[in-house]
CSV table of C-alpha atoms in Angstrom, one decimal:
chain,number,residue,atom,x,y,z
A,1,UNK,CA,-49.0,-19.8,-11.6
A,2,UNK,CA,-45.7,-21.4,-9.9
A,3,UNK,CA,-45.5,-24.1,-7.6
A,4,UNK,CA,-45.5,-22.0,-4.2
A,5,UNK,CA,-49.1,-19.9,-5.6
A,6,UNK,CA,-50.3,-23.4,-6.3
A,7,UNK,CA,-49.8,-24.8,-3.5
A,8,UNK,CA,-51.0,-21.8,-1.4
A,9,UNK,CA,-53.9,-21.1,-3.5
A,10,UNK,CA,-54.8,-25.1,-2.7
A,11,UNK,CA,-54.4,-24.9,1.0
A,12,UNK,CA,-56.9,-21.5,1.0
A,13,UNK,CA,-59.2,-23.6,-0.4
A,14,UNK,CA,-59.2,-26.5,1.3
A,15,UNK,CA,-58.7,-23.8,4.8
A,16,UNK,CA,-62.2,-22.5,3.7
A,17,UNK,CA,-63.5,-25.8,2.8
A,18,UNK,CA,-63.1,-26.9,6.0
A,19,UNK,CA,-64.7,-24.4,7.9
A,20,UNK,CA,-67.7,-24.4,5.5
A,21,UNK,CA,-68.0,-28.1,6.8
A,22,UNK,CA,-66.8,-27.2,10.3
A,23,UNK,CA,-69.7,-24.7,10.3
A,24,UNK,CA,-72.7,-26.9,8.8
A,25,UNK,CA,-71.4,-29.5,11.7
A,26,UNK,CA,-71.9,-27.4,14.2
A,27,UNK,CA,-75.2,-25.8,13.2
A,28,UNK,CA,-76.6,-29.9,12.7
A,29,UNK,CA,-75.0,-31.0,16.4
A,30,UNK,CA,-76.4,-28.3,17.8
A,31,UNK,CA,-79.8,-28.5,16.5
A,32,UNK,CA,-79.8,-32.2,17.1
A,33,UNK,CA,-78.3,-32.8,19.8
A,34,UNK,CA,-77.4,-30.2,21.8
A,35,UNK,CA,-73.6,-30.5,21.4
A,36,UNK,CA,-71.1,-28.6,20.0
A,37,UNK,CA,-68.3,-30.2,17.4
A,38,UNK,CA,-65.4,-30.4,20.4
A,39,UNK,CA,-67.8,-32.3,22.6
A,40,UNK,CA,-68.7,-34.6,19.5
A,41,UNK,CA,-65.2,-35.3,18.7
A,42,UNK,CA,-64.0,-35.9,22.2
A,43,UNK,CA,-66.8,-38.8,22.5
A,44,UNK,CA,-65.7,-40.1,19.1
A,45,UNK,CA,-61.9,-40.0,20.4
A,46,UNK,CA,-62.6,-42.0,23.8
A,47,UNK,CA,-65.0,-44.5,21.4
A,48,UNK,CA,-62.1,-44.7,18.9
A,49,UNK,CA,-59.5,-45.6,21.4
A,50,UNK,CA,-61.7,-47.8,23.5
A,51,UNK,CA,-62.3,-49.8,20.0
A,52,UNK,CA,-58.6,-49.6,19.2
A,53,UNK,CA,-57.9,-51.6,22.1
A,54,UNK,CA,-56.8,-48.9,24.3
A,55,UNK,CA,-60.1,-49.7,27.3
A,56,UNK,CA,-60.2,-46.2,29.1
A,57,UNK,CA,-58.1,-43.2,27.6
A,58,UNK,CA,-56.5,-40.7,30.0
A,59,UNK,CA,-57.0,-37.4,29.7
A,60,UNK,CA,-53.6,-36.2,28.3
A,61,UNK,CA,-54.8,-39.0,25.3
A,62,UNK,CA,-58.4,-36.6,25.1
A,63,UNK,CA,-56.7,-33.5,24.6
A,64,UNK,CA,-53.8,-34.9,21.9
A,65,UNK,CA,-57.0,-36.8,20.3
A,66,UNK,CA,-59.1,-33.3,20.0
A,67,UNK,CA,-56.2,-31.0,19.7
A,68,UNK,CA,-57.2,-29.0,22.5
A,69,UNK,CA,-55.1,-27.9,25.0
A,70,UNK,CA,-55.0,-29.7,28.9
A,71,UNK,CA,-56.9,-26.7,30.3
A,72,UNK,CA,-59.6,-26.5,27.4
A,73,UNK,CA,-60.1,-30.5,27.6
A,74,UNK,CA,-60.6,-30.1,31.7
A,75,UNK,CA,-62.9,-27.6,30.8
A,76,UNK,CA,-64.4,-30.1,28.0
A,77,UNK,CA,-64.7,-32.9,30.0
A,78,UNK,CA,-66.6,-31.3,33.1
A,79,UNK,CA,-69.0,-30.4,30.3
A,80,UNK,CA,-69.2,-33.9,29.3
A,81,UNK,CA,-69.4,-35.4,32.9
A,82,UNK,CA,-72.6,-32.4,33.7
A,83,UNK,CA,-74.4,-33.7,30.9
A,84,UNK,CA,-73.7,-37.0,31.8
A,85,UNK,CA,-72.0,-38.3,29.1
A,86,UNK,CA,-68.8,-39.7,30.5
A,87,UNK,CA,-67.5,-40.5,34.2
A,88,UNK,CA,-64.0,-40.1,35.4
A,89,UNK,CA,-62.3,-41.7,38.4
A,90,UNK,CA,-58.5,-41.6,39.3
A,91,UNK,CA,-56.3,-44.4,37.6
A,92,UNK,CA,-55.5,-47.3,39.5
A,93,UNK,CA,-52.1,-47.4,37.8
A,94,UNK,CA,-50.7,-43.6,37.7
A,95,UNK,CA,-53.2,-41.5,40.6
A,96,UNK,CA,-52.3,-38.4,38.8
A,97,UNK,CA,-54.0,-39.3,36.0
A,98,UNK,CA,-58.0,-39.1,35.1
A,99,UNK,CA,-59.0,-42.1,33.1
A,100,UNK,CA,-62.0,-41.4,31.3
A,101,UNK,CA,-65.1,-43.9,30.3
A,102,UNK,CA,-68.0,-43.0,27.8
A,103,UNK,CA,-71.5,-43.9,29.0
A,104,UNK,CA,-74.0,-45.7,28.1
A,105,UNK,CA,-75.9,-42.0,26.8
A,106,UNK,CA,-72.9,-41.2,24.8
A,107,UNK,CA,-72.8,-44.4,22.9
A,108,UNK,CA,-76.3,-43.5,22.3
A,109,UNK,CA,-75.2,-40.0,20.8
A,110,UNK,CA,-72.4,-41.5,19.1
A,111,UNK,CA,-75.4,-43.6,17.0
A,112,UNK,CA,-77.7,-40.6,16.7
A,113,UNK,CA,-74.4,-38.1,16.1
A,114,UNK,CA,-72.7,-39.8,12.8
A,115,UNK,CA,-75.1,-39.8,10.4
A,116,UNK,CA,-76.0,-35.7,11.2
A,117,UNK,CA,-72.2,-35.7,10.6
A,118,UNK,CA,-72.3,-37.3,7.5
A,119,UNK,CA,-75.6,-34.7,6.6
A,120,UNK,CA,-73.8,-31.9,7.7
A,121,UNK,CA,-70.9,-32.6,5.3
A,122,UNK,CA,-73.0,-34.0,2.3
A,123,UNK,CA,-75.0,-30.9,2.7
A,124,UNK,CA,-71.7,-29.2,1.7
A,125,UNK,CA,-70.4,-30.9,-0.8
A,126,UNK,CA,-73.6,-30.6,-2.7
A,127,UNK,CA,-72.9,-26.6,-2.5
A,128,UNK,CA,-69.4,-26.5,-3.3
A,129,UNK,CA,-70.3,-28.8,-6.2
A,130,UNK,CA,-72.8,-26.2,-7.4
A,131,UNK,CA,-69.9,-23.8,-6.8
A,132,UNK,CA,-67.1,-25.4,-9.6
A,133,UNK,CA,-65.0,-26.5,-6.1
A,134,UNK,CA,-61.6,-28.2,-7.4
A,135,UNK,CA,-63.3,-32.1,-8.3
A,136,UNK,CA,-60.1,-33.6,-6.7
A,137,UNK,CA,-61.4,-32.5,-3.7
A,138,UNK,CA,-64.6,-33.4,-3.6
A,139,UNK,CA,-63.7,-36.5,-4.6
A,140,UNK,CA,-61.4,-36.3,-1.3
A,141,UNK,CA,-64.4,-35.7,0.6
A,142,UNK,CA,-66.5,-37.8,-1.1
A,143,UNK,CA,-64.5,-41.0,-0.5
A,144,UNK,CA,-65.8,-43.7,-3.1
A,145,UNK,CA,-69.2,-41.8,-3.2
A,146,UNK,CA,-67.0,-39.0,-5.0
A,147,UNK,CA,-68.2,-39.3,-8.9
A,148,UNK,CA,-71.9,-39.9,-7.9
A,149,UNK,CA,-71.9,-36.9,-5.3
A,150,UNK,CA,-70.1,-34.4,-8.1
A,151,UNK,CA,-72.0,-35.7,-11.4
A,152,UNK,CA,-75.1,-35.7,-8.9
A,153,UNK,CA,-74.6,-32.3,-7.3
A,154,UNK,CA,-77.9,-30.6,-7.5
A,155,UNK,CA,-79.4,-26.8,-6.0
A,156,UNK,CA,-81.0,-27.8,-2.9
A,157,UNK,CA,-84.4,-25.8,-1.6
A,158,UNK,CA,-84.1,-27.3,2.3
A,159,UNK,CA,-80.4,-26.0,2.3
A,160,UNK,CA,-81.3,-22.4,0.9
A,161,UNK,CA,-84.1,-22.2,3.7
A,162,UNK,CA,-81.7,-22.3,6.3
């Protein structure tokens, strides 16, 4: 196979890997939380920048963080406001902009919210470990863990069930 094949075959794999994990995310937030992957990765962007320093993120900073576009992340964060997750208020600095501020709720979720992530994604690893998936990137997905996930990667009953 040449380079360009390669490289294409690589990026089709890792395309479908990702939506396989996309997917099992989804399905786990949803089940456990109510929420679907945008609304979980817009609370982890506003806790990320708040940790990083930044205090309250704006929402053009939201809809760079998420990749969503400014009407989508409006949409997004009224969602997020209803359930009560974050409030909004005018900035003092620039009143165009919205700044945004997670609650005390959505730090809550946040806790409750990473480890179904890290389920959701061990969950498939285990499968495409059953499935001879390129070991470089499990190991990728892995991170250190890599070698003891892929020598470890057993059929799972729960998973099947679902």
């Amino acid at each position: 196979m040449n380079d360009d094949a390669t490289l294409i075959t690589q990026w089709n794999s890792l395309t479908r890997v990702h939506r396989r994990i996309e997917a099992s995310i989804e399905r786990h937030l949803h089940r456990q939380l109510g929420l679907g992957v945008s609304e979980f990765y817009a609370l982890r962007t506003l806790s990320e920048g708040v940790r990083a320093g930044a205090g309250l993120l704006y929402l053009n900073d939201l809809a760079n963080g998420v990749g969503l576009s400014q009407s989508a992340t409006s949409r997004l964060v009224t969602r997020l406001q209803d359930r009560g997750l974050i409030t909004t208020h005018t900035s003092v600095v620039d009143r165009r902009s919205v700044e945004i501020e997670l609650t005390a709720v959505a730090h809550h979720v946040l806790r409750l919210g990473s480890p179904i992530l890290r389920q959701a994604v061990e969950e498939v690893v285990r499968q495409l470990g059953n499935e001879e998936t390129d070991s470089d990137l499990l190991r990728y997905l892995c991170g250190n863990a890599g070698d003891s996930v892929i020598a470890h990667a057993q059929p799972d009953d729960s998973v099947a069930a679902h």
